[in-house]
Coordinates of N, CA and C and ligand atoms in Angstrom, one line a residue:
X101 N 0.8 -1.2 0.0 CA 0.0 0.0 0.0 C 0.9 1.3 0.0
X102 N 1.9 1.3 0.9 CA 2.8 2.4 1.0 C 3.5 2.6 -0.3
X103 N 3.9 1.5 -0.9 CA 4.7 1.7 -2.1 C 3.8 2.2 -3.3
X104 N 2.5 1.8 -3.1 CA 1.5 2.3 -4.2 C 1.4 3.8 -4.1
X105 N 1.2 4.3 -2.8 CA 1.0 5.7 -2.6 C 2.2 6.5 -3.0
X106 N 3.4 6.0 -2.7 CA 4.6 6.7 -3.1 C 4.7 6.8 -4.6
X107 N 4.4 5.7 -5.3 CA 4.5 5.7 -6.7 C 3.5 6.7 -7.3
X108 N 2.3 6.8 -6.6 CA 1.2 7.8 -7.1 C 1.7 9.2 -7.0
X109 N 2.3 9.5 -5.8 CA 2.7 10.9 -5.6 C 3.9 11.3 -6.5
X110 N 4.8 10.4 -6.7 CA 6.0 10.7 -7.5 C 5.6 10.8 -9.0
X111 N 4.5 10.3 -9.4 CA 4.1 10.3 -10.8 C 3.4 11.6 -11.2
X112 N 3.0 12.5 -10.2 CA 2.3 13.8 -10.5 C 3.2 14.7 -11.3
X113 N 2.8 15.2 -12.4 CA 3.7 16.0 -13.2 C 4.0 17.3 -12.5
X114 N 5.2 17.8 -12.7 CA 5.6 19.1 -12.1 C 4.9 20.3 -12.8
X115 N 4.6 21.4 -12.0 CA 4.0 22.6 -12.6 C 4.9 23.2 -13.7
X116 N 4.2 23.7 -14.7 CA 5.0 24.3 -15.8 C 5.9 25.5 -15.3
X117 N 7.0 25.7 -15.8 CA 7.9 26.8 -15.4 C 7.3 28.1 -15.7
X118 N 7.4 29.1 -14.7 CA 6.9 30.5 -15.0 C 7.9 31.2 -15.8
X119 N 7.4 31.8 -17.0 CA 8.3 32.5 -17.8 C 8.8 33.8 -17.2
X120 N 10.0 34.1 -17.4 CA 10.7 35.2 -16.8 C 10.6 36.4 -17.8
X121 N 9.8 37.4 -17.5 CA 9.6 38.5 -18.5 C 10.5 39.7 -18.1
X122 N 11.3 40.1 -19.1 CA 12.2 41.2 -18.8 C 12.0 42.3 -19.8
X123 N 12.1 43.5 -19.3 CA 12.0 44.7 -20.2 C 13.3 45.0 -20.9
X124 N 13.3 45.2 -22.2 CA 14.5 45.6 -22.9 C 14.3 46.9 -23.6
X125 N 15.3 47.8 -23.5 CA 15.3 49.0 -24.3 C 15.5 48.7 -25.7
X126 N 14.7 49.3 -26.6 CA 15.0 49.0 -28.0 C 16.4 49.4 -28.4
X127 N 16.9 48.5 -29.2 CA 18.3 48.6 -29.6 C 18.5 49.9 -30.4
X128 N 17.6 50.1 -31.4 CA 17.8 51.3 -32.2 C 16.4 51.9 -32.6
X129 N 16.2 53.3 -32.5 CA 15.0 53.9 -33.0 C 15.0 54.2 -34.5
X130 N 16.1 54.0 -35.1 CA 16.2 54.3 -36.5 C 15.4 53.3 -37.4
X131 N 15.1 52.2 -36.8 CA 14.4 51.2 -37.6 C 12.9 51.6 -37.8
X132 N 12.4 52.1 -39.0 CA 11.1 52.6 -39.2 C 10.0 51.5 -39.1
X133 N 10.4 50.3 -39.3 CA 9.4 49.2 -39.2 C 9.0 48.8 -37.8
X134 N 9.8 49.2 -36.9 CA 9.6 48.7 -35.5 C 8.8 49.7 -34.7
X135 N 7.7 49.2 -34.1 CA 6.9 50.1 -33.2 C 7.3 49.8 -31.8
X136 N 7.7 50.8 -31.1 CA 8.2 50.6 -29.8 C 7.2 51.0 -28.8
X137 N 6.8 50.2 -27.9 CA 5.9 50.5 -26.8 C 6.7 50.8 -25.6
X138 N 6.5 52.1 -25.1 CA 7.3 52.5 -24.0 C 6.6 52.2 -22.7
X139 N 7.3 51.8 -21.7 CA 6.7 51.4 -20.5 C 6.2 52.5 -19.6
X140 N 6.9 53.7 -19.7 CA 6.6 54.8 -18.8 C 5.7 55.8 -19.5
X141 N 4.5 56.2 -18.8 CA 3.5 57.1 -19.3 C 4.1 58.5 -19.4
X142 N 5.1 58.9 -18.6 CA 5.6 60.2 -18.6 C 6.3 60.6 -19.9
X143 N 6.6 59.6 -20.6 CA 7.3 59.8 -21.9 C 6.4 60.4 -23.0
X144 N 5.0 60.3 -22.8 CA 4.1 60.7 -23.8 C 4.0 62.2 -23.9
X145 N 3.7 62.8 -25.0 CA 3.5 64.2 -25.2 C 2.0 64.4 -25.4
X146 N 1.3 64.9 -24.3 CA -0.1 65.1 -24.4 C -0.6 66.5 -24.8
X147 N 0.3 67.3 -25.3 CA -0.1 68.6 -25.7 C -0.9 68.6 -27.0
X148 N -2.2 69.2 -27.0 CA -3.0 69.1 -28.2 C -2.3 69.9 -29.3
X149 N -2.6 69.5 -30.5 CA -2.1 70.3 -31.7 C -2.7 71.7 -31.7
X150 N -1.9 72.6 -32.2 CA -2.4 74.0 -32.2 C -3.5 74.1 -33.2
X151 N -4.6 74.8 -32.9 CA -5.7 75.1 -33.8 C -6.0 76.5 -33.8
X152 N -6.1 77.2 -34.9 CA -5.6 76.8 -36.3 C -4.2 76.4 -36.3
X153 N -3.8 75.6 -37.2 CA -2.4 75.1 -37.3 C -1.5 76.3 -37.4
X154 N -0.3 76.1 -36.8 CA 0.6 77.2 -36.7 C 1.0 77.9 -38.0
X155 N 1.0 77.1 -39.1 CA 1.3 77.6 -40.4 C 0.1 77.8 -41.3
X156 N -1.1 77.9 -40.6 CA -2.3 78.0 -41.5 C -2.6 79.5 -42.0
X157 N -3.3 79.6 -43.1 CA -3.7 80.9 -43.6 C -4.5 81.7 -42.7
X158 N -5.4 81.0 -42.0 CA -6.3 81.6 -41.0 C -5.5 82.4 -39.9
X159 N -4.5 81.7 -39.4 CA -3.7 82.3 -38.4 C -2.8 83.5 -39.0
X160 N -2.4 83.3 -40.2 CA -1.6 84.3 -40.8 C -2.4 85.6 -41.1
X161 N -3.7 85.4 -41.3 CA -4.6 86.6 -41.7 C -5.0 87.4 -40.5
X162 N -4.7 86.9 -39.3 CA -5.3 87.6 -38.1 C -4.6 89.0 -37.9
X163 N -5.4 89.9 -37.4 CA -4.9 91.3 -37.3 C -4.2 91.6 -36.0
X164 N -4.3 90.6 -35.0 CA -3.7 90.8 -33.7 C -2.2 90.3 -33.8
X165 N -1.3 91.2 -33.7 CA 0.1 90.7 -33.8 C 0.5 89.8 -32.7
X166 N -0.1 90.0 -31.5 CA 0.3 89.2 -30.4 C -0.3 87.8 -30.5
X167 N -1.3 87.6 -31.4 CA -2.0 86.4 -31.5 C -1.4 85.5 -32.7
X168 N -0.5 86.1 -33.4 CA -0.1 85.4 -34.6 C 0.3 84.0 -34.4
X169 N 1.0 83.7 -33.3 CA 1.5 82.3 -33.1 C 0.9 81.6 -32.0
X170 N 0.5 82.3 -30.9 CA 0.1 81.7 -29.7 C -1.4 81.4 -29.7
X171 N -1.9 80.9 -28.6 CA -3.4 80.6 -28.4 C -4.2 81.9 -28.4
X172 N -5.5 81.9 -28.6 CA -6.3 83.2 -28.6 C -6.1 83.9 -27.3
X173 N -6.2 85.3 -27.4 CA -6.0 86.1 -26.3 C -7.3 86.2 -25.5
X174 N -7.2 86.2 -24.2 CA -8.4 86.3 -23.3 C -8.5 87.7 -22.9
X175 N -9.7 88.3 -23.1 CA -9.9 89.7 -22.8 C -9.9 89.9 -21.3
X176 N -9.0 90.8 -20.9 CA -9.0 91.2 -19.5 C -9.6 92.5 -19.4
X177 N -10.0 92.9 -18.2 CA -10.7 94.2 -18.0 C -9.8 95.4 -18.5
X178 N -8.5 95.2 -18.4 CA -7.6 96.3 -18.8 C -7.6 96.4 -20.3
X179 N -7.5 95.2 -20.9 CA -7.2 95.2 -22.3 C -8.5 95.5 -23.1
X180 N -9.7 95.1 -22.6 CA -10.9 95.2 -23.3 C -11.4 96.6 -23.5
X181 N -11.8 97.0 -24.6 CA -12.3 98.3 -24.9 C -13.8 98.1 -25.2
X182 N -14.6 98.1 -24.1 CA -16.0 97.8 -24.3 C -16.9 99.0 -24.5
X183 N -18.1 98.8 -25.2 CA -19.0 99.9 -25.3 C -19.5 100.3 -24.0
X184 N -19.8 101.6 -23.8 CA -20.5 102.0 -22.5 C -21.9 101.4 -22.4
X185 N -22.4 101.1 -21.3 CA -23.8 100.6 -21.2 C -24.8 101.7 -21.6
X186 N -26.0 101.2 -22.1 CA -27.0 102.2 -22.6 C -27.5 103.0 -21.3
X187 N -28.0 104.2 -21.6 CA -28.6 104.9 -20.4 C -29.8 104.2 -19.9
X188 N -30.0 104.3 -18.6 CA -31.2 103.7 -18.0 C -32.4 104.5 -18.3
X189 N -33.5 103.9 -18.8 CA -34.7 104.7 -19.1 C -35.3 105.4 -17.9
X190 N -35.9 106.5 -18.1 CA -36.5 107.3 -17.0 C -37.5 106.5 -16.2
X191 N -38.3 105.8 -16.9 CA -39.4 105.1 -16.2 C -38.8 104.0 -15.3
X192 N -37.7 103.4 -15.7 CA -37.1 102.3 -14.9 C -36.5 102.8 -13.6
X193 N -36.3 104.1 -13.6 CA -35.6 104.7 -12.4 C -36.7 105.2 -11.4
X194 N -38.0 105.0 -11.7 CA -39.0 105.6 -10.8 C -39.1 104.8 -9.6
X195 N -39.6 105.4 -8.5 CA -39.9 104.7 -7.3 C -41.4 104.5 -7.2
X196 N -41.8 103.3 -7.0 CA -43.3 103.0 -6.9 C -43.9 103.9 -5.9
X197 N -45.0 104.5 -6.3 CA -45.8 105.4 -5.4 C -45.4 106.8 -5.3
X198 N -44.2 107.1 -5.9 CA -43.7 108.5 -5.9 C -43.9 109.1 -7.3
X199 N -44.6 110.2 -7.4 CA -44.8 110.7 -8.7 C -43.4 111.1 -9.4
X200 N -43.3 111.0 -10.7 CA -42.1 111.3 -11.4 C -41.9 112.8 -11.4
X201 N -40.7 113.3 -11.2 CA -40.4 114.7 -11.1 C -39.9 115.2 -12.4
X202 N -39.5 114.3 -13.3 CA -38.9 114.7 -14.6 C -39.9 115.5 -15.4
X203 N -39.4 116.4 -16.2 CA -40.2 117.2 -17.1 C -40.1 116.7 -18.5
X204 N -39.5 115.5 -18.7 CA -39.3 115.0 -20.0 C -40.7 114.8 -20.7
X205 N -40.7 115.2 -22.0 CA -42.0 115.1 -22.7 C -42.4 113.7 -23.0
X206 N -41.4 112.7 -22.9 CA -41.7 111.3 -23.2 C -42.1 110.6 -22.0
X207 N -41.9 111.1 -20.8 CA -42.3 110.3 -19.6 C -43.8 110.3 -19.4
X208 N -44.3 109.2 -18.9 CA -45.7 109.1 -18.6 C -46.0 109.8 -17.3
X209 N -47.0 110.6 -17.2 CA -47.3 111.2 -15.9 C -47.7 110.2 -14.9
X210 N -47.0 110.2 -13.8 CA -47.3 109.1 -12.8 C -48.0 109.7 -11.6
X211 N -49.1 109.2 -11.3 CA -49.9 109.7 -10.1 C -50.0 108.5 -9.1
X212 N -50.0 108.9 -7.8 CA -50.0 107.8 -6.8 C -51.2 106.9 -7.0
X213 N -52.3 107.4 -7.6 CA -53.5 106.6 -7.7 C -53.3 105.5 -8.7
X214 N -52.6 105.7 -9.8 CA -52.5 104.7 -10.8 C -51.4 103.7 -10.6
X215 N -50.3 104.1 -9.9 CA -49.2 103.3 -9.8 C -48.8 102.8 -8.4
X216 N -49.6 103.1 -7.5 CA -49.3 102.6 -6.1 C -49.5 101.1 -6.1
X217 N -48.6 100.5 -5.4 CA -48.7 99.0 -5.3 C -49.8 98.6 -4.3
X218 N -50.5 97.6 -4.7 CA -51.6 97.1 -3.8 C -51.0 96.7 -2.4
X219 N -51.7 97.0 -1.4 CA -51.1 96.7 0.0 C -51.3 95.2 0.2
X220 N -52.1 94.5 -0.5 CA -52.3 93.1 -0.3 C -52.6 92.4 -1.7
X221 N -52.1 91.2 -1.8 CA -52.3 90.4 -3.0 C -53.6 89.6 -3.0
X222 N -54.2 89.6 -1.9 CA -55.4 88.8 -1.7 C -56.6 89.5 -2.4
X223 N -57.2 88.9 -3.4 CA -58.4 89.5 -4.1 C -59.6 89.4 -3.2
X224 N -60.3 90.5 -3.1 CA -61.5 90.5 -2.3 C -62.6 89.9 -3.2
X225 N -63.2 88.9 -2.8 CA -64.3 88.2 -3.5 C -65.6 88.4 -2.8
X226 N -66.5 89.0 -3.5 CA -67.8 89.2 -2.9 C -68.5 87.8 -2.7
X227 N -69.0 87.6 -1.5 CA -69.7 86.3 -1.3 C -70.9 86.2 -2.2
X228 N -71.0 85.0 -2.8 CA -72.1 84.8 -3.8 C -73.4 84.6 -3.0
X229 N -74.5 85.2 -3.6 CA -75.8 85.1 -2.9 C -76.7 84.1 -3.7
X230 N -76.0 83.3 -4.5 CA -76.8 82.3 -5.3 C -77.4 81.3 -4.3
X231 N -78.5 80.8 -4.6 CA -79.2 79.8 -3.8 C -79.1 78.4 -4.4
X232 N -79.3 77.4 -3.6 CA -79.4 76.0 -4.1 C -80.7 75.8 -4.8
X233 N -80.7 75.6 -6.1 CA -82.0 75.4 -6.8 C -82.4 74.0 -6.7
X234 N -83.7 73.8 -6.7 CA -84.3 72.4 -6.6 C -83.8 71.6 -7.9
X235 N -83.7 70.3 -7.8 CA -83.3 69.6 -9.0 C -84.2 69.8 -10.2
X236 N -83.7 69.9 -11.4 CA -84.6 70.2 -12.5 C -84.9 71.6 -12.7
X237 N -84.2 72.5 -12.0 CA -84.5 74.0 -12.1 C -83.3 74.8 -12.5
X238 N -82.4 74.2 -13.3 CA -81.2 75.0 -13.7 C -81.6 75.9 -14.9
X239 N -80.5 76.6 -15.4 CA -80.7 77.5 -16.5 C -81.2 76.8 -17.7
X240 N -80.7 75.6 -18.0 CA -81.2 74.9 -19.2 C -82.6 74.4 -19.1
X241 N -83.0 74.0 -17.8 CA -84.4 73.6 -17.6 C -85.3 74.8 -17.9
X242 N -84.9 76.0 -17.4 CA -85.8 77.1 -17.7 C -85.9 77.4 -19.2
X243 N -84.7 77.3 -19.9 CA -84.7 77.5 -21.3 C -85.7 76.5 -22.0
X244 N -85.7 75.3 -21.5 CA -86.6 74.3 -22.1 C -88.0 74.6 -21.9
X245 N -88.3 75.0 -20.6 CA -89.7 75.3 -20.3 C -90.2 76.5 -21.1
X246 N -89.3 77.5 -21.2 CA -89.6 78.8 -21.9 C -90.0 78.5 -23.4
X247 N -89.2 77.6 -23.9 CA -89.4 77.3 -25.4 C -90.4 76.1 -25.6
X248 N -91.0 75.7 -24.5 CA -91.9 74.5 -24.7 C -93.2 74.8 -25.4
X249 N -93.5 76.1 -25.4 CA -94.8 76.4 -26.0 C -95.9 76.6 -25.0
X250 N -95.6 76.3 -23.7 CA -96.5 76.4 -22.6 C -96.8 77.9 -22.4
X251 N -98.1 78.2 -22.0 CA -98.4 79.6 -21.8 C -97.9 80.1 -20.4
X252 N -96.9 81.0 -20.4 CA -96.3 81.5 -19.2 C -96.8 82.9 -18.9
X253 N -97.6 83.5 -19.8 CA -98.0 84.9 -19.6 C -99.2 85.0 -18.8
X254 N -100.2 84.1 -19.1 CA -101.4 84.2 -18.4 C -102.3 85.3 -18.9
X255 N -102.0 85.9 -20.0 CA -102.8 87.0 -20.6 C -102.9 86.7 -22.1
X256 N -104.0 87.2 -22.8 CA -104.2 86.9 -24.2 C -103.4 87.8 -25.1
X257 N -103.3 89.1 -24.7 CA -102.6 90.1 -25.5 C -101.7 90.9 -24.7
X258 N -100.7 91.6 -25.3 CA -99.8 92.5 -24.6 C -100.7 93.7 -24.2
X259 N -100.4 94.2 -23.0 CA -101.3 95.3 -22.4 C -100.4 96.5 -22.1
X260 N -101.1 97.6 -21.9 CA -100.5 98.9 -21.4 C -100.8 98.8 -19.9
X261 N -99.7 98.7 -19.1 CA -99.9 98.5 -17.7 C -99.4 99.7 -16.8
X262 N -100.3 100.3 -16.1 CA -99.9 101.4 -15.2 C -99.5 100.8 -13.9
X263 N -98.8 101.5 -13.1 CA -98.3 101.0 -11.8 C -99.4 100.4 -10.9
X264 N -100.6 101.0 -10.9 CA -101.7 100.5 -10.1 C -102.1 99.1 -10.5
X265 N -102.0 98.8 -11.8 CA -102.4 97.4 -12.2 C -101.2 96.5 -11.9
X266 N -100.0 96.9 -12.1 CA -98.9 96.1 -11.8 C -98.9 95.7 -10.3
X267 N -99.3 96.7 -9.5 CA -99.2 96.4 -8.0 C -100.1 95.3 -7.6
X268 N -101.2 95.0 -8.3 CA -102.1 93.9 -8.0 C -101.5 92.5 -8.1
X269 N -100.4 92.4 -8.8 CA -99.8 91.1 -9.0 C -98.5 91.1 -8.2
X270 N -98.7 90.9 -6.9 CA -97.5 90.9 -6.0 C -97.5 89.7 -5.1
X271 N -98.1 88.7 -5.5 CA -98.1 87.5 -4.6 C -97.2 86.4 -5.2
X272 N -96.8 85.5 -4.3 CA -95.9 84.4 -4.8 C -96.5 83.6 -6.0
X273 N -97.8 83.4 -6.0 CA -98.3 82.6 -7.1 C -98.9 83.5 -8.2
X274 N -98.7 84.8 -8.1 CA -99.1 85.7 -9.2 C -98.2 86.9 -9.1
X275 N -97.0 86.8 -9.7 CA -96.0 87.9 -9.5 C -95.6 88.5 -10.9
X276 N -95.8 89.8 -11.0 CA -95.4 90.5 -12.1 C -94.3 91.5 -11.7
X277 N -93.5 91.9 -12.6 CA -92.5 93.0 -12.3 C -92.1 93.7 -13.6
X278 N -91.7 94.9 -13.5 CA -91.4 95.7 -14.6 C -89.8 95.8 -14.7
X279 N -89.3 95.6 -15.9 CA -87.9 95.7 -16.1 C -87.6 96.5 -17.4
X280 N -87.0 97.6 -17.3 CA -86.7 98.5 -18.5 C -87.9 98.8 -19.4
X281 N -89.0 99.1 -18.7 CA -90.2 99.5 -19.4 C -91.1 98.3 -19.8
X282 N -90.7 97.1 -19.7 CA -91.5 96.0 -20.1 C -92.0 95.3 -18.8
X283 N -93.2 94.7 -18.9 CA -93.8 94.0 -17.7 C -93.8 92.5 -18.0
X284 N -93.3 91.7 -17.0 CA -93.2 90.3 -17.1 C -93.9 89.6 -16.0
X285 N -94.6 88.5 -16.4 CA -95.2 87.6 -15.4 C -94.1 86.6 -15.0
X286 N -93.4 86.7 -13.8 CA -92.3 85.9 -13.5 C -92.7 84.7 -12.5
X287 N -94.0 84.5 -12.5 CA -94.5 83.4 -11.6 C -93.8 82.1 -11.9
X288 N -93.8 81.7 -13.2 CA -93.2 80.4 -13.6 C -91.7 80.4 -13.4
X289 N -91.1 81.6 -13.5 CA -89.6 81.7 -13.3 C -89.1 81.6 -11.9
X290 N -90.0 81.9 -10.9 CA -89.6 81.9 -9.5 C -88.6 80.8 -9.1
X291 N -89.0 79.5 -9.3 CA -88.1 78.5 -8.8 C -86.9 78.3 -9.6
X292 N -86.7 79.0 -10.7 CA -85.5 78.9 -11.5 C -84.5 80.1 -11.3
X293 N -84.9 81.0 -10.5 CA -84.1 82.2 -10.3 C -82.9 81.9 -9.4
X294 N -81.6 82.0 -9.9 CA -80.5 81.6 -9.1 C -80.3 82.4 -7.8
X295 N -80.9 83.6 -7.8 CA -80.8 84.4 -6.6 C -81.9 84.1 -5.6
X296 N -82.7 83.2 -6.0 CA -83.8 82.8 -5.0 C -85.1 83.6 -5.2
X297 N -86.1 83.0 -4.6 CA -87.5 83.6 -4.8 C -87.6 84.8 -3.9
X298 N -86.9 84.8 -2.8 CA -87.0 85.9 -1.8 C -86.6 87.2 -2.5
X299 N -85.5 87.2 -3.3 CA -85.0 88.4 -4.0 C -86.1 88.9 -5.0
X300 N -86.7 88.0 -5.7 CA -87.7 88.4 -6.7 C -88.9 89.0 -6.0
X301 N -89.2 88.5 -4.9 CA -90.4 89.0 -4.1 C -90.2 90.4 -3.7
X302 N -88.9 90.9 -3.6 CA -88.7 92.2 -3.2 C -89.2 93.3 -4.2
X303 N -89.3 92.8 -5.4 CA -89.8 93.7 -6.5 C -91.1 93.3 -7.0
X304 N -91.8 92.4 -6.3 CA -93.1 91.9 -6.8 C -94.1 93.1 -6.9
X305 N -94.7 93.2 -8.1 CA -95.8 94.2 -8.4 C -95.2 95.6 -8.5
X306 N -93.9 95.7 -8.8 CA -93.4 97.1 -9.0 C -92.2 97.1 -10.0
X307 N -91.6 98.2 -10.2 CA -90.5 98.3 -11.2 C -89.2 97.9 -10.5
X308 N -88.6 96.8 -11.0 CA -87.4 96.2 -10.4 C -86.2 96.6 -11.1
X309 N -86.3 97.5 -12.1 CA -85.1 97.8 -13.0 C -83.8 98.2 -12.2
X310 N -84.1 99.1 -11.2 CA -82.9 99.6 -10.4 C -82.2 98.4 -9.7
X311 N -83.0 97.6 -9.0 CA -82.4 96.5 -8.2 C -81.8 95.5 -9.1
X312 N -82.5 95.2 -10.2 CA -81.9 94.2 -11.2 C -80.6 94.7 -11.7
X313 N -80.5 95.9 -12.1 CA -79.3 96.4 -12.7 C -78.1 96.5 -11.7
X314 N -78.5 96.8 -10.5 CA -77.5 96.8 -9.4 C -77.0 95.5 -9.1
X315 N -77.8 94.4 -9.2 CA -77.4 93.1 -8.9 C -76.6 92.4 -10.0
X316 N -77.2 92.4 -11.2 CA -76.6 91.7 -12.3 C -77.1 92.3 -13.6
X317 N -76.5 93.5 -13.9 CA -76.9 94.2 -15.1 C -76.5 93.4 -16.4
X318 N -75.6 92.5 -16.3 CA -75.2 91.7 -17.5 C -76.2 90.6 -17.9
X319 N -77.1 90.3 -17.0 CA -78.1 89.2 -17.2 C -79.1 89.7 -18.3
X320 N -79.3 88.9 -19.3 CA -80.2 89.3 -20.4 C -81.6 88.8 -20.1
X321 N -82.2 89.6 -19.2 CA -83.6 89.3 -18.8 C -84.6 89.4 -20.0
X322 N -84.3 90.3 -20.9 CA -85.2 90.4 -22.0 C -85.3 89.1 -22.8
X323 N -84.2 88.4 -23.0 CA -84.2 87.2 -23.7 C -84.8 86.0 -22.8
X324 N -84.3 86.1 -21.5 CA -84.7 85.0 -20.6 C -86.2 84.9 -20.4
X325 N -86.8 86.1 -20.4 CA -88.3 86.2 -20.1 C -89.1 86.6 -21.3
X326 N -88.6 86.4 -22.5 CA -89.4 86.9 -23.6 C -90.8 86.3 -23.7
X327 N -90.9 85.0 -23.3 CA -92.2 84.4 -23.4 C -93.1 84.6 -22.1
X328 N -92.6 85.5 -21.2 CA -93.3 85.8 -20.0 C -93.8 87.2 -20.1
X329 N -93.6 87.9 -21.1 CA -93.9 89.3 -21.2 C -95.5 89.5 -21.3
X330 N -96.0 90.5 -20.5 CA -97.4 90.7 -20.5 C -97.8 92.1 -21.0
X331 N -96.8 93.0 -21.1 CA -97.1 94.3 -21.6 C -96.0 95.3 -21.4
X332 N -96.4 96.6 -21.5 CA -95.5 97.7 -21.3 C -96.0 98.6 -20.2
X333 N -95.0 99.1 -19.5 CA -95.3 100.1 -18.4 C -95.8 101.4 -19.0
X334 N -96.9 102.0 -18.4 CA -97.4 103.3 -18.9 C -97.6 104.1 -17.6
X335 N -97.6 105.4 -17.7 CA -97.9 106.2 -16.5 C -99.3 106.0 -16.1
X336 N -99.6 106.3 -14.8 CA -101.0 106.2 -14.3 C -101.9 107.2 -15.1
X337 N -103.0 106.7 -15.6 CA -103.9 107.6 -16.3 C -104.4 108.7 -15.3
X338 N -104.6 109.9 -15.9 CA -105.1 111.0 -15.1 C -106.6 110.7 -14.7
X339 N -106.9 110.9 -13.5 CA -108.3 110.7 -13.1 C -109.3 111.7 -13.9
X340 N -110.4 111.2 -14.3 CA -111.4 112.0 -15.0 C -111.8 113.2 -14.2
X341 N -111.7 114.4 -14.7 CA -112.1 115.6 -14.0 C -113.4 116.1 -14.5
X342 N -114.5 115.4 -14.2 CA -115.8 115.8 -14.6 C -116.4 116.7 -13.5
Ligands
LIG98 C1 -86.9 88.7 -13.2 C2 -85.8 89.1 -13.7 C3 -84.5 88.4 -13.2 C4 -83.8 87.5 -13.9 C5 -84.2 86.9 -15.2 C6 -82.7 87.2 -13.0 C7 -81.7 86.3 -13.4 C8 -80.6 85.9 -12.6 C9 -79.6 85.1 -13.0 C10 -79.4 84.5 -14.4 C11 -78.7 85.0 -12.0 C12 -77.4 84.2 -12.0 C13 -76.3 85.2 -12.3 C14 -75.0 84.5 -12.3 O1 -74.9 83.4 -12.6 O2 -74.0 85.3 -12.1 C15 -79.3 85.8 -10.9 C16 -78.7 85.9 -9.7 C17 -79.2 86.7 -8.7 N1 -80.2 87.5 -8.8 FE1 -81.5 87.7 -10.3 N2 -82.8 87.9 -11.9 C18 -83.9 88.7 -12.0 C19 -84.3 89.6 -11.0 C20 -83.6 89.8 -9.9 C21 -84.0 90.8 -9.0 C22 -85.1 91.9 -9.2 C23 -83.1 90.7 -7.9 C24 -83.1 91.5 -6.7 C25 -84.1 91.9 -6.0 C26 -82.3 89.6 -8.2 C27 -81.3 89.2 -7.3 C28 -80.3 88.2 -7.7 C29 -79.3 87.8 -6.8 C30 -79.0 88.4 -5.4 C31 -78.6 86.9 -7.5 C32 -77.3 86.1 -6.9 C33 -76.1 86.9 -7.4 C34 -74.9 86.3 -6.9 O3 -74.5 86.5 -5.7 O4 -74.2 85.6 -7.7 N3 -82.6 89.1 -9.4 N4 -80.4 86.3 -11.3

């Protein structure tokens, strides 16, 4: 057994010999076919080529004598001859809130009223007085009802209506009002009014033009209520003097 093991160990082949690498200086640089790889990085010349090339026509044509051969000159404060800055416009020099004192004909007259800065950037928003309308009573619903062909006037013909007659129609279920000289039966419109029925009742049976214009002059009541019109406002007739 021991002899077997001995013979097994002694028959293991020996490791291959490590080659010994040595650096050699090239014998001669004159040989053009030989490319020599130098071991030391310090021997490389990393300077970039001159651009434009030193012997280029571009460089020869330059008008700066100091630049003829070297790299471009960097402008220093001393060497640079710069244009003076443009004059500052009069308006740019104004102080907000202070009227301009200049008498220049081109300056805009500044008054504290027009140019004072707002003291706050918060926009004051007037609280809306719109009411929650019942379902099915929006602007479109009213437009549909108005154009449905249903009689919303309650009268056969347009009439001449004096204030005394208008005054008789001042109840929730029979409400007329005058707007810009025309009289409307707004009974059907009541539940559709975004400002609520209470607001309309304030002008029930009287001329509501002033209040209407003060609240929402932009609303086109003439169009919205065209099928509710019952007549025109006229002055009260003179009592018979018999
Ligand atoms: C019968 C004629 C009238 C029509 C057709 C009418 C129509 C309207 C409409 C379309 C709006 C909504 C406005 C919007 O969206 O900004 C509105 C809102 C309002 N209306 Fe009238 N209106 C009438 C008469 C009046 C009158 C006579 C008053 C006052 C007495 C009044 C008081 C208001 C108010 C307070 C609002 C809410 C405004 C808000 O805070 O946004 N309306 N109305």
